[in-house]
C-alpha positions as a Markdown table, in Angstrom:
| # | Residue | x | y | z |
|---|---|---|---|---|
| 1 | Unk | 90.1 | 101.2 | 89.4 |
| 2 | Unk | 92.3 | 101.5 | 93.1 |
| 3 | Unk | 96.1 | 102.4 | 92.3 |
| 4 | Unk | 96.8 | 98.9 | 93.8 |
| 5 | Unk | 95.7 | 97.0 | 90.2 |
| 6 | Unk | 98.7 | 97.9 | 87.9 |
| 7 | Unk | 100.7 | 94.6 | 89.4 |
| 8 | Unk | 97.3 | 92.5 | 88.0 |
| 9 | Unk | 98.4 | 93.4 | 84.2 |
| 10 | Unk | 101.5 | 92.4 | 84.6 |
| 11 | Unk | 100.3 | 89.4 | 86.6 |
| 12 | Unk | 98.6 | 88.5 | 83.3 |
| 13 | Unk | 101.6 | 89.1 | 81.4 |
| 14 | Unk | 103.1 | 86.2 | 83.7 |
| 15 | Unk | 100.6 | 83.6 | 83.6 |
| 16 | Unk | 100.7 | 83.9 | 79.6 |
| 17 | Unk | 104.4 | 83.6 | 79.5 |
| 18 | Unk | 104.0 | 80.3 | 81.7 |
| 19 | Unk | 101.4 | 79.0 | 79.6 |
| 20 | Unk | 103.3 | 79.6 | 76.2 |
| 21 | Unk | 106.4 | 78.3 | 78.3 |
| 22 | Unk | 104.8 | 74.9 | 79.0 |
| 23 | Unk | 103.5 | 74.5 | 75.7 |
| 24 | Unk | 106.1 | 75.2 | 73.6 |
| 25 | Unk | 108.9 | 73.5 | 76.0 |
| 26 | Unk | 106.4 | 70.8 | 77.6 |
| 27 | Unk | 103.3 | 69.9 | 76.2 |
| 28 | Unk | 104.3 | 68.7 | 72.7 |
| 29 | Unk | 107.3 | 66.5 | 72.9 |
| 30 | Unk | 106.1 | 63.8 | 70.4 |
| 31 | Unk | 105.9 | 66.7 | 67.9 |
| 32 | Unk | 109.0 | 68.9 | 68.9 |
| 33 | Unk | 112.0 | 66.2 | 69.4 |
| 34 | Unk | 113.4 | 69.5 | 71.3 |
| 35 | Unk | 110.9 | 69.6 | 74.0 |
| 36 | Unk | 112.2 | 65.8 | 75.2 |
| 37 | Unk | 115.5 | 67.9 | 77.1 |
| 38 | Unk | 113.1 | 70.3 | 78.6 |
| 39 | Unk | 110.0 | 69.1 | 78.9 |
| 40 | Unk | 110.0 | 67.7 | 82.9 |
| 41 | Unk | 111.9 | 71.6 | 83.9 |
| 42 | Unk | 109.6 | 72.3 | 86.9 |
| 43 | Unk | 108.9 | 76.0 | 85.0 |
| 44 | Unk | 107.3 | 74.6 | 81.8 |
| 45 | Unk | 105.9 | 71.1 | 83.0 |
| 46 | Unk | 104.0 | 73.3 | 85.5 |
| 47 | Unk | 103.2 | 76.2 | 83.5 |
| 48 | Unk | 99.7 | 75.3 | 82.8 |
| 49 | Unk | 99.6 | 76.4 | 86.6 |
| 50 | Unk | 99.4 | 80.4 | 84.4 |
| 51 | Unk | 95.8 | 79.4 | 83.5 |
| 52 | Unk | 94.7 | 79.2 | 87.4 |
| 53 | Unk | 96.7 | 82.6 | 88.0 |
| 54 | Unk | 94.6 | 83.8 | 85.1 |
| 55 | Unk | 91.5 | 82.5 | 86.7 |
| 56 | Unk | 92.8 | 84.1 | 90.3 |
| 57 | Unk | 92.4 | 87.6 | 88.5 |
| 58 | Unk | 89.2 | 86.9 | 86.8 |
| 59 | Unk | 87.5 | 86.2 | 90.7 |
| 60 | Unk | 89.4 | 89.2 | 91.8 |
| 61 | Unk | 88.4 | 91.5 | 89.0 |
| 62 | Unk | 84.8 | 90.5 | 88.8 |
| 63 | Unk | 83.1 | 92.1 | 91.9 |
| 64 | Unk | 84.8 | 95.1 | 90.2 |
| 65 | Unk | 82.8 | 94.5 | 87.3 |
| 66 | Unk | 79.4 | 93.5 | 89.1 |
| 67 | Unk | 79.4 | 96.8 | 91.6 |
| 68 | Unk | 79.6 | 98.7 | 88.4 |
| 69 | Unk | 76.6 | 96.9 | 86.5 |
| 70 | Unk | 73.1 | 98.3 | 87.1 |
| 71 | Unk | 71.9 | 94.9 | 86.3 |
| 72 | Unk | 72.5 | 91.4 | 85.4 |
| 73 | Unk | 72.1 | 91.6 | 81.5 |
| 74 | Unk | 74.2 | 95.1 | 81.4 |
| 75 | Unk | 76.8 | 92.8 | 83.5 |
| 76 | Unk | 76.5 | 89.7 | 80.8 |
| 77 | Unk | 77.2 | 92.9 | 77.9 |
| 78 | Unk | 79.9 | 93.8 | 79.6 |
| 79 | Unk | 81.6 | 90.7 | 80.1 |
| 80 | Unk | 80.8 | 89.9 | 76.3 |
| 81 | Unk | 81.8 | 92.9 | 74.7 |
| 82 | Unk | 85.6 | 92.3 | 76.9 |
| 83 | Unk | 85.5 | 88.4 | 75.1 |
| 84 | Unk | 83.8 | 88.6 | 72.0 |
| 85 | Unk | 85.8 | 90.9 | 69.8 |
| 86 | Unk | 89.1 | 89.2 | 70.2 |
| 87 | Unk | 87.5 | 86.1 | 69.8 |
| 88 | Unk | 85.7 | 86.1 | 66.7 |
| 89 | Unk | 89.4 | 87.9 | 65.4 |
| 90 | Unk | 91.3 | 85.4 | 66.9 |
| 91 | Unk | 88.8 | 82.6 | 65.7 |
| 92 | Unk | 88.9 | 84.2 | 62.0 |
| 93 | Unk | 92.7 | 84.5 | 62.0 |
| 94 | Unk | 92.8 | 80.6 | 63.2 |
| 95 | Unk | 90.6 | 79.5 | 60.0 |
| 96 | Unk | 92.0 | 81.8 | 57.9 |
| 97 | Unk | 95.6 | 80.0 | 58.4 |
| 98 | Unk | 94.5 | 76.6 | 59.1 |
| 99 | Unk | 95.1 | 75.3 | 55.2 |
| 100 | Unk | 98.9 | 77.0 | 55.3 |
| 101 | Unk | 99.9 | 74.3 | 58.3 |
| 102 | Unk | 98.9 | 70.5 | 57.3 |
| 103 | Unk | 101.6 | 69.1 | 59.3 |
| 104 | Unk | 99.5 | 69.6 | 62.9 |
| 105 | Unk | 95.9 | 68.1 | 63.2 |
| 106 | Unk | 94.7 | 70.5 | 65.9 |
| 107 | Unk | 94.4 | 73.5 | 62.9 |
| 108 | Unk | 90.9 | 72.6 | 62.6 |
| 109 | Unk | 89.6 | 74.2 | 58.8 |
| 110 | Unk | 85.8 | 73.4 | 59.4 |
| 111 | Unk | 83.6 | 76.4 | 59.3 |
| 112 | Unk | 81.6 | 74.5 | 62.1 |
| 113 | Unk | 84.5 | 74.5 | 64.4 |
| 114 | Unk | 84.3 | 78.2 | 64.7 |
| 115 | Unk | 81.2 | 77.8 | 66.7 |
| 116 | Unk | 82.0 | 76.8 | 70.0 |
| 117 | Unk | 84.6 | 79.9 | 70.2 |
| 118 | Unk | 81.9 | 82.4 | 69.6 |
| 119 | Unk | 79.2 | 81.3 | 71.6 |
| 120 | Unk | 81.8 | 80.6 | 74.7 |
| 121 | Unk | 80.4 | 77.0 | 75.2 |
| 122 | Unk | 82.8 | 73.8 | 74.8 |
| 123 | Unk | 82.7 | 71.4 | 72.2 |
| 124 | Unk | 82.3 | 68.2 | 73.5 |
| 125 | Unk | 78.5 | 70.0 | 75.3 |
| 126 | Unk | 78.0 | 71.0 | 71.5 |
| 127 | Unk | 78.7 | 67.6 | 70.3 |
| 128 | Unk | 76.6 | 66.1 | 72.6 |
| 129 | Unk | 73.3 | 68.0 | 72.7 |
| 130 | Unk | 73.3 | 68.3 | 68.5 |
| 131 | Unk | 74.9 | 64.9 | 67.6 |
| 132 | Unk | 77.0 | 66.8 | 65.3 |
| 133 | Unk | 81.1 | 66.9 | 66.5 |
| 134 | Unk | 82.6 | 69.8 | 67.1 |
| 135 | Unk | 85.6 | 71.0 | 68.2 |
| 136 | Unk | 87.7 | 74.1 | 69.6 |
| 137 | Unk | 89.5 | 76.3 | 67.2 |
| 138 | Unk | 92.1 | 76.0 | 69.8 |
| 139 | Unk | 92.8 | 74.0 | 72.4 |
| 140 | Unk | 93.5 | 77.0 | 74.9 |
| 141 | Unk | 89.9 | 78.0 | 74.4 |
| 142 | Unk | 88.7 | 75.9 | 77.0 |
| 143 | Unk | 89.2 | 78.3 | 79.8 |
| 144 | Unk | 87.3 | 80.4 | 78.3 |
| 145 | Unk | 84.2 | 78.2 | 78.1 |
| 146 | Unk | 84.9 | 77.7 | 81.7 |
| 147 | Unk | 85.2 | 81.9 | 82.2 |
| 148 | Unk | 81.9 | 82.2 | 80.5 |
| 149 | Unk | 80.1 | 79.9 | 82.6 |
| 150 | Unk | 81.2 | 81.5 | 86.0 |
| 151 | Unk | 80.0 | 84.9 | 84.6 |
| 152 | Unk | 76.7 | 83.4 | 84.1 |
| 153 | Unk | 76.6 | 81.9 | 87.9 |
| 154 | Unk | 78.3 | 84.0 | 89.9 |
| 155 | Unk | 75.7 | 87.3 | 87.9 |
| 156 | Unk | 73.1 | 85.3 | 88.7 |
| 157 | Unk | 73.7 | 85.0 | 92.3 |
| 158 | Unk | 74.9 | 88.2 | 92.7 |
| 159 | Unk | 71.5 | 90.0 | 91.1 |
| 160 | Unk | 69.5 | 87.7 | 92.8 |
| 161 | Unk | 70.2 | 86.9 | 95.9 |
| 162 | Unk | 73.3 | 89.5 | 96.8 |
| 163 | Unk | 76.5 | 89.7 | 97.0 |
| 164 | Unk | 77.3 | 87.5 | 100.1 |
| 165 | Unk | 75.9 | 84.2 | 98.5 |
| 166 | Unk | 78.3 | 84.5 | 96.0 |
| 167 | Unk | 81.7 | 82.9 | 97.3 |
| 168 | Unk | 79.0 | 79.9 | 98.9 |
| 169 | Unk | 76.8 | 79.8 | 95.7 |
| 170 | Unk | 80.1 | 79.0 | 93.4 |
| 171 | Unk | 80.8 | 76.2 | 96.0 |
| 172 | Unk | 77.6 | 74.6 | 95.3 |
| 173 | Unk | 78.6 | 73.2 | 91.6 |
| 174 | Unk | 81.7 | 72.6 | 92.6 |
| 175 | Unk | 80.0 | 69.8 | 95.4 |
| 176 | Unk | 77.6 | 68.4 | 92.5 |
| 177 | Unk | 80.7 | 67.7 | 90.7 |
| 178 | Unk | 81.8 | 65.8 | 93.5 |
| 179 | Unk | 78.2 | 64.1 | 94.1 |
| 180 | Unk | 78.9 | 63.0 | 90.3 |
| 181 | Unk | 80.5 | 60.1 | 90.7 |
| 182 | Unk | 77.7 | 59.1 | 93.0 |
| 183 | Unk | 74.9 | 60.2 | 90.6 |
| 184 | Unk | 76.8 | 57.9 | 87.9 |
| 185 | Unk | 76.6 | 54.8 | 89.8 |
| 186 | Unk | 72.6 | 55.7 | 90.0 |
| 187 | Unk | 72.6 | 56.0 | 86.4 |
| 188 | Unk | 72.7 | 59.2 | 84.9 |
| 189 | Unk | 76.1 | 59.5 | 83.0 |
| 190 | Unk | 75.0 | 61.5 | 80.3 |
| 191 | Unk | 73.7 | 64.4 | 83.2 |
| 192 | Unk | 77.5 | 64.2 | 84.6 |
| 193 | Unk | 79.5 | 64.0 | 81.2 |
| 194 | Unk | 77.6 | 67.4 | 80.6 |
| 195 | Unk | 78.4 | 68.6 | 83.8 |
| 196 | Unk | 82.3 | 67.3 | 84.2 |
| 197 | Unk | 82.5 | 69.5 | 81.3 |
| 198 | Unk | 81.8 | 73.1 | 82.9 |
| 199 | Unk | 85.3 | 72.9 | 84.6 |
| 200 | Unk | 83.2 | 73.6 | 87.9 |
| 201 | Unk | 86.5 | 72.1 | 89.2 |
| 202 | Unk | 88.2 | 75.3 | 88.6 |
| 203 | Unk | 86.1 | 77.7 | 90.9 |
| 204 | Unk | 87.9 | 76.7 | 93.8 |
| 205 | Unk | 90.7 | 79.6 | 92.1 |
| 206 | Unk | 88.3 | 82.0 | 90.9 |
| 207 | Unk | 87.1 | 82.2 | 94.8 |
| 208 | Unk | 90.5 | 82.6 | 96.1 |
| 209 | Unk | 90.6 | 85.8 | 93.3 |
| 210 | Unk | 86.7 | 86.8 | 95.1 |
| 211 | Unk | 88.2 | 86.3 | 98.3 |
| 212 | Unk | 91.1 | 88.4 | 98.1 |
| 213 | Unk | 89.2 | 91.3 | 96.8 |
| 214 | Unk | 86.6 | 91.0 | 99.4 |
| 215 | Unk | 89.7 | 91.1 | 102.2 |
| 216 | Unk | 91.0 | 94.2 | 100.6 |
| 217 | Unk | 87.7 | 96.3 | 100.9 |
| 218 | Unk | 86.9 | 94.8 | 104.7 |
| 219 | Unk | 84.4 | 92.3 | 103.9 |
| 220 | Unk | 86.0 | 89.1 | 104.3 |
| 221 | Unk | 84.4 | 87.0 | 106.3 |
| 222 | Unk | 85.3 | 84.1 | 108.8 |
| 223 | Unk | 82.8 | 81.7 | 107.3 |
| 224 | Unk | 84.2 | 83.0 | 103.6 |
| 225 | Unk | 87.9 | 81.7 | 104.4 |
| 226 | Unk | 86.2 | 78.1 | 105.4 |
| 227 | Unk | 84.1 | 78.2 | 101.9 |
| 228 | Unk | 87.1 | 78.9 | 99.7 |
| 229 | Unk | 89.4 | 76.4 | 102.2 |
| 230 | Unk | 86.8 | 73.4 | 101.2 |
| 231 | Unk | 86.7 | 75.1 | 97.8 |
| 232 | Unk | 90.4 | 74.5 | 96.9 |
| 233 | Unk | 90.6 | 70.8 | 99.0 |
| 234 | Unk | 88.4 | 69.6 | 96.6 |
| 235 | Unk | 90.0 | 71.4 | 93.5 |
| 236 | Unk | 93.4 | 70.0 | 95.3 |
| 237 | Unk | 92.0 | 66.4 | 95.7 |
| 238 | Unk | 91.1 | 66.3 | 91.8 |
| 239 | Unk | 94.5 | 67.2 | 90.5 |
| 240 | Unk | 96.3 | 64.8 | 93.6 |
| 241 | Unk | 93.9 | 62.3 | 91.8 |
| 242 | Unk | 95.2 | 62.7 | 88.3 |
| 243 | Unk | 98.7 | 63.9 | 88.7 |
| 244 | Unk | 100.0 | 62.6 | 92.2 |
| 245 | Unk | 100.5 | 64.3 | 95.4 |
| 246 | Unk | 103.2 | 66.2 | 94.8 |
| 247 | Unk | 101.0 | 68.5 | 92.5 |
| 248 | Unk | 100.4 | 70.1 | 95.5 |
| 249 | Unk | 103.1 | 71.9 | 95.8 |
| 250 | Unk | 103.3 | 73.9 | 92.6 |
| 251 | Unk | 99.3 | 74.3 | 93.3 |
| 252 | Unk | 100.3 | 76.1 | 96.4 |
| 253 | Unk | 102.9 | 78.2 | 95.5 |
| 254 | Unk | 100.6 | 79.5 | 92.7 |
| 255 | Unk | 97.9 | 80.4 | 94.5 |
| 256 | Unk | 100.3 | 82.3 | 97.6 |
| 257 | Unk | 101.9 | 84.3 | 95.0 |
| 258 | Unk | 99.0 | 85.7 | 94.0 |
| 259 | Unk | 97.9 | 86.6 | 97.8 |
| 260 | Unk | 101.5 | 87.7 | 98.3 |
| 261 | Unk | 101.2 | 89.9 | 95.5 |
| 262 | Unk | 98.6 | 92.1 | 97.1 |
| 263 | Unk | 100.8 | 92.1 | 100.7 |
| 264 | Unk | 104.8 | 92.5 | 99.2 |
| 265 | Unk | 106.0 | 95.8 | 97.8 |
| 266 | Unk | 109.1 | 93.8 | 96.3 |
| 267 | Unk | 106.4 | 91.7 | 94.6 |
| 268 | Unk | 104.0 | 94.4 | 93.1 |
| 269 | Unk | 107.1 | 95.9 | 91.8 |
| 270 | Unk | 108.2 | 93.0 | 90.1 |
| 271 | Unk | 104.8 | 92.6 | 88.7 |
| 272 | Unk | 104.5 | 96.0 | 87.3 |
| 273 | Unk | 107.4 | 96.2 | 85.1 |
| 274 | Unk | 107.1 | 97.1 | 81.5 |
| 275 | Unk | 108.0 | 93.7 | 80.5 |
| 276 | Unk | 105.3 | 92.1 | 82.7 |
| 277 | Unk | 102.9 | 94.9 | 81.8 |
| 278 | Unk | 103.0 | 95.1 | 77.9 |
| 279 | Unk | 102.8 | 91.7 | 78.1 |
| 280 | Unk | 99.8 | 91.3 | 80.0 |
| 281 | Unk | 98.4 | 94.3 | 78.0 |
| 282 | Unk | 98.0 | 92.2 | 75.1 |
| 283 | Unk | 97.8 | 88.5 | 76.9 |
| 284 | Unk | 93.8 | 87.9 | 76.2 |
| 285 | Unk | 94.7 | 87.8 | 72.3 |
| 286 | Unk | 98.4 | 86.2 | 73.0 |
| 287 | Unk | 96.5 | 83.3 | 74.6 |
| 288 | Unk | 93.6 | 82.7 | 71.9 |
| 289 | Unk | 96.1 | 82.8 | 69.2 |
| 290 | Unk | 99.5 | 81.6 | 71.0 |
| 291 | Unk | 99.2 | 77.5 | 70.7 |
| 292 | Unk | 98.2 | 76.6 | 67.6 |
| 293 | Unk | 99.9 | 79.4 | 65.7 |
| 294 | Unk | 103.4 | 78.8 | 67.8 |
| 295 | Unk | 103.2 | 75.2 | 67.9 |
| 296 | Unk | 102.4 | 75.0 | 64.4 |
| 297 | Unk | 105.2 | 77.2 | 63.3 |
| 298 | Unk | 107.7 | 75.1 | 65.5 |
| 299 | Unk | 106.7 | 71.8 | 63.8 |
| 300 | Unk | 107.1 | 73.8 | 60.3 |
| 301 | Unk | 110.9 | 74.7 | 61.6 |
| 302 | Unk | 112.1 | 71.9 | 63.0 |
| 303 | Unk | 111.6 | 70.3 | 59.6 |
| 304 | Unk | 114.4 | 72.4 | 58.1 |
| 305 | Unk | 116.6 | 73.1 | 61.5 |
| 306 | Unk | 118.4 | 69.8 | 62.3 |
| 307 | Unk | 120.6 | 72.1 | 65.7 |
| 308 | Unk | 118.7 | 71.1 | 69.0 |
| 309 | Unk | 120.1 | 74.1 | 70.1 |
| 310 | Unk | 118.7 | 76.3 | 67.5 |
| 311 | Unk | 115.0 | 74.8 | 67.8 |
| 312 | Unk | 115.3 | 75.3 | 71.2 |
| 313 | Unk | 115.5 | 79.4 | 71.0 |
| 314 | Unk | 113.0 | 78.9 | 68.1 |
| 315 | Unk | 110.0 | 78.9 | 71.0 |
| 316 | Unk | 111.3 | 82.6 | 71.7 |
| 317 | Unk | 111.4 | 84.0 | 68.4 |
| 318 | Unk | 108.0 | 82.7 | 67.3 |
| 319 | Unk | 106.4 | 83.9 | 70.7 |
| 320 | Unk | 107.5 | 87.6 | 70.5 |
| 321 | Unk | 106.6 | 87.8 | 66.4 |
| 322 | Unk | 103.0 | 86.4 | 68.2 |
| 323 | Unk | 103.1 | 89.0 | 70.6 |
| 324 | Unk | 103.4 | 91.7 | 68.4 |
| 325 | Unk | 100.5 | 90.2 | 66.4 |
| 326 | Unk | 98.4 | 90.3 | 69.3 |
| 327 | Unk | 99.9 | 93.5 | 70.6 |
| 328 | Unk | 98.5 | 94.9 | 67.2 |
| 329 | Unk | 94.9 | 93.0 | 67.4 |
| 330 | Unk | 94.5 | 94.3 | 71.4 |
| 331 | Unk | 95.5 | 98.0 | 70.5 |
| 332 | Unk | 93.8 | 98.2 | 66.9 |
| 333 | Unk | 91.5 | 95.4 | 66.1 |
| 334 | Unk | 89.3 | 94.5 | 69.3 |
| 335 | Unk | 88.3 | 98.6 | 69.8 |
| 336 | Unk | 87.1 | 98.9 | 66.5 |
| 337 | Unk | 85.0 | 95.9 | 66.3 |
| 338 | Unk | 84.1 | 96.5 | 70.2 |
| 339 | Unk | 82.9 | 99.6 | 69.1 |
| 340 | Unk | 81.0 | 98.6 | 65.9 |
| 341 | Unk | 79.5 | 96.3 | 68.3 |
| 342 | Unk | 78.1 | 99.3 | 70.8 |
| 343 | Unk | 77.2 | 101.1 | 67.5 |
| 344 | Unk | 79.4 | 103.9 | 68.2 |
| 345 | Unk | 81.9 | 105.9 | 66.1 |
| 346 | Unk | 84.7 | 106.7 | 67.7 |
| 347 | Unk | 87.3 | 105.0 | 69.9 |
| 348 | Unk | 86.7 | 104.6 | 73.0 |
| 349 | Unk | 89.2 | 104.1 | 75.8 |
| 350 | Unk | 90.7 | 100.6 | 76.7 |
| 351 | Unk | 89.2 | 99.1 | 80.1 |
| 352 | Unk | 90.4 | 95.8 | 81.2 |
C-alpha cells in the first residue's frame, strides 16, 4: 500500500457514521416517534449517500487487489476471505439475538435466512430461482450482494481480457439494465426482475473509485472519463427518477469529496484522524451488525423513555456500545476464523 491510503480508512469510518446517521435519525420514523424532528436534516435523510462513498473505495481499492492476484480464483479467495469471516460472525450474532427483540419484524430467526448472507447473493434472486422465500439477515446486507457481484465481473474481465476493458466492461450491465425496460415490453420480466436485482445501477460509483486510481498511477484515459461520465448519467437519471431532481445535488457533492480527498491536504487530514480512522477500522462489522441491532435497541428504549430529548442522544449511546462490539469482532474474531479458514495457526497481520 502507497502512503497516500491512510485518508481511505477514515473515509470508511465516515460513510459508516452517515449510514448509522440516516438510519437511526431518518429511516425509521414510524418506529422511533423521535426520528419525525430529524428525519428530513439534509445529514441523515441523505446519509445512505455513505453506502456509494463505501462503494467509491471498493473501485478504488480493487485494482490494488487484482495487480496483486496471480489469477482469477486466488483474486475471488482473496476477496472472500476479506467478506466471509465477519459475515458468517455477524450473521451468527444476528440469529443468535433475534428471539431477545420481538418488537421489530426485520430480526428474522429462520435458520434459512442465514443463507443469502453467506453465499453473498440477495434474497429476492434466492427466492426466485428455489420458490422458497428468503430474506436478508439484515437489511444493510444488500450492498454486499451488490460488492460480491462486481468482484465476480470486474475479475473476470480483468483475467480475461486485461485490464483496460475493465472501466468499459462494468458499463456494459449497467446499459442492459437500461435496455430492461425495453426487454420487458418484449416479454421477458422474469429475465429483468433477476437482473434489476444485481444493483448494476450502482457501478456507475465503483468506476468513479477505478477511475481515480487509474488517474493516480498515470493511466487514466480520455475515452475512460467519457465511460464513467455516461456511467454516473445513467446512475443519476435512476435516482432523479425515484427521488426528484434535486437528488442530484447531494449525489454530486458525494462523489467530488471523494476525488477531492485524493487532491486537498486539508481534506486527507481530516480524513485521517483517529476518530475517522478507528472508526473505519472496524466499519465492515459496524455495518453488518449496526441496523438491526441499533434500531432494535432504540425501539426497546423508547418504550420506557417518554423525553424526546433523551431518545434522541439514545442513537449515540447505542452506536458507540456497537462499535466497540465490532471493534472487538474486527480485531479478535474475523483473524481467527480468517485464519482457521487458510488452515493456519497463527495470526496473521490485518490487510484491508
Amino acid at each position: 500500500m502507497h502512503a497516500r491510503i491512510k485518508h481511505l480508512d477514515g473515509m470508511r469510518g465516515l460513510a459508516i457514521l452517515m449510514v448509522i446517521g440516516y438510519h437511526a435519525y431518518a429511516r425509521w420514523p414510524e418506529l422511533l416517534p423521535y426520528a419525525n424532528l430529524t428525519q428530513h436534516i439534509p445529514v441523515f435523510s441523505f446519509g445512505w449517500l455513505g453506502v456509494e462513498l463505501f462503494f467509491m473505495i471498493s473501485g478504488f481499492v480493487i485494482f490494488m487487489t487484482l495487480d496483486k492476484s496471480d489469477s482469477y480464483i486466488s483474486f475471488l479467495k482473496k476477496r472472500w476471505l476479506r467478506l466471509f469471516p465477519a459475515m458468517l460472525i455477524a450473521s451468527l450474532l444476528l440469529y443468535a439475538v433475534g428471539g431477545f427483540f420481538p418488537e421489530w419484524s426485520a430480526m428474522t430467526s429462520y435458520l434459512r435466512n442465514l443463507l443469502p448472507g453467506l453465499i453473498f447473493t440477495n434474497p429476492e434472486t434466492l427466492t426466485q430461482i428455489t420458490g422458497i422465500e428468503f430474506k436478508s439477515m439484515a437489511g444493510s446486507f444488500w450492498s454486499l450482494y451488490v460488492e460480491a457481484v462486481f468482484y465476480l465481473i470486474i475479475g473476470a474481465i480483468y483475467f480475461t481480457l486485461g485490464r483496460k476493458y475493465c472501466l468499459p466492461g462494468l458499463l456494459v450491465p449497467m446499459l442492459l439494465l437500461s435496455a430492461s425496460s425495453v426487454l420487458k415490453s418484449l416479454g421477458h420480466p422474469i429475465f429483468i426482475d433477476v437482473i434489476s436485482k444485481f444493483g448494476f445501477i450502482h457501478y456507475a460509483w465503483f468506476m468513479v473509485g477505478c477511475l481515480v486510481y487509474e488517474r493516480m498511477h498515470g493511466r487514466d484515459k480520455a475515452f475512460h472519463y467519457a465511460i464513467v461520465a455516461f456511467a454516473m448519467l445513467i446512475n443519476f437519471s435512476y435516482y432523479v427518477k425515484n427521488a426528484g431532481v434535486m437528488t442530484v445535488i447531494p449525489l454530486l457533492i458525494v462523489m467530488l469529496f471523494f476525488i477531492a480527498s485524493f487532491y486537498s491536504k486539508q481534506l486527507e487530514r481530516l480524513l485521517s484522524l483517529r476518530f475517522f480512522t478507528a472508526i473505519g477500522f472496524a466499519s465492515y462489522a459496524f455495518y453488518l451488525i449496526h441496523e438491526n441491532l441499533m434500531i432494535a435497541m432504540l425501539i426497546k428504549l423508547n418504550v420506557h423513555i417518554k423525553s424526546e430529548m433523551i431518545m434522541l442522544l439514545m442513537p449515540i449511546v447505542v452506536a458507540a456500545g456497537l462499535y466497540y462490539l465490532a471493534w472487538f469482532i474486527t480485531k479478535y474474531l474475523e483473524p481467527a476464523l480468517r485464519n482457521m479458514l487458510k488452515g493456519k495457526r497463527t495470526p496473521a497481520p490485518e490487510v484491508g
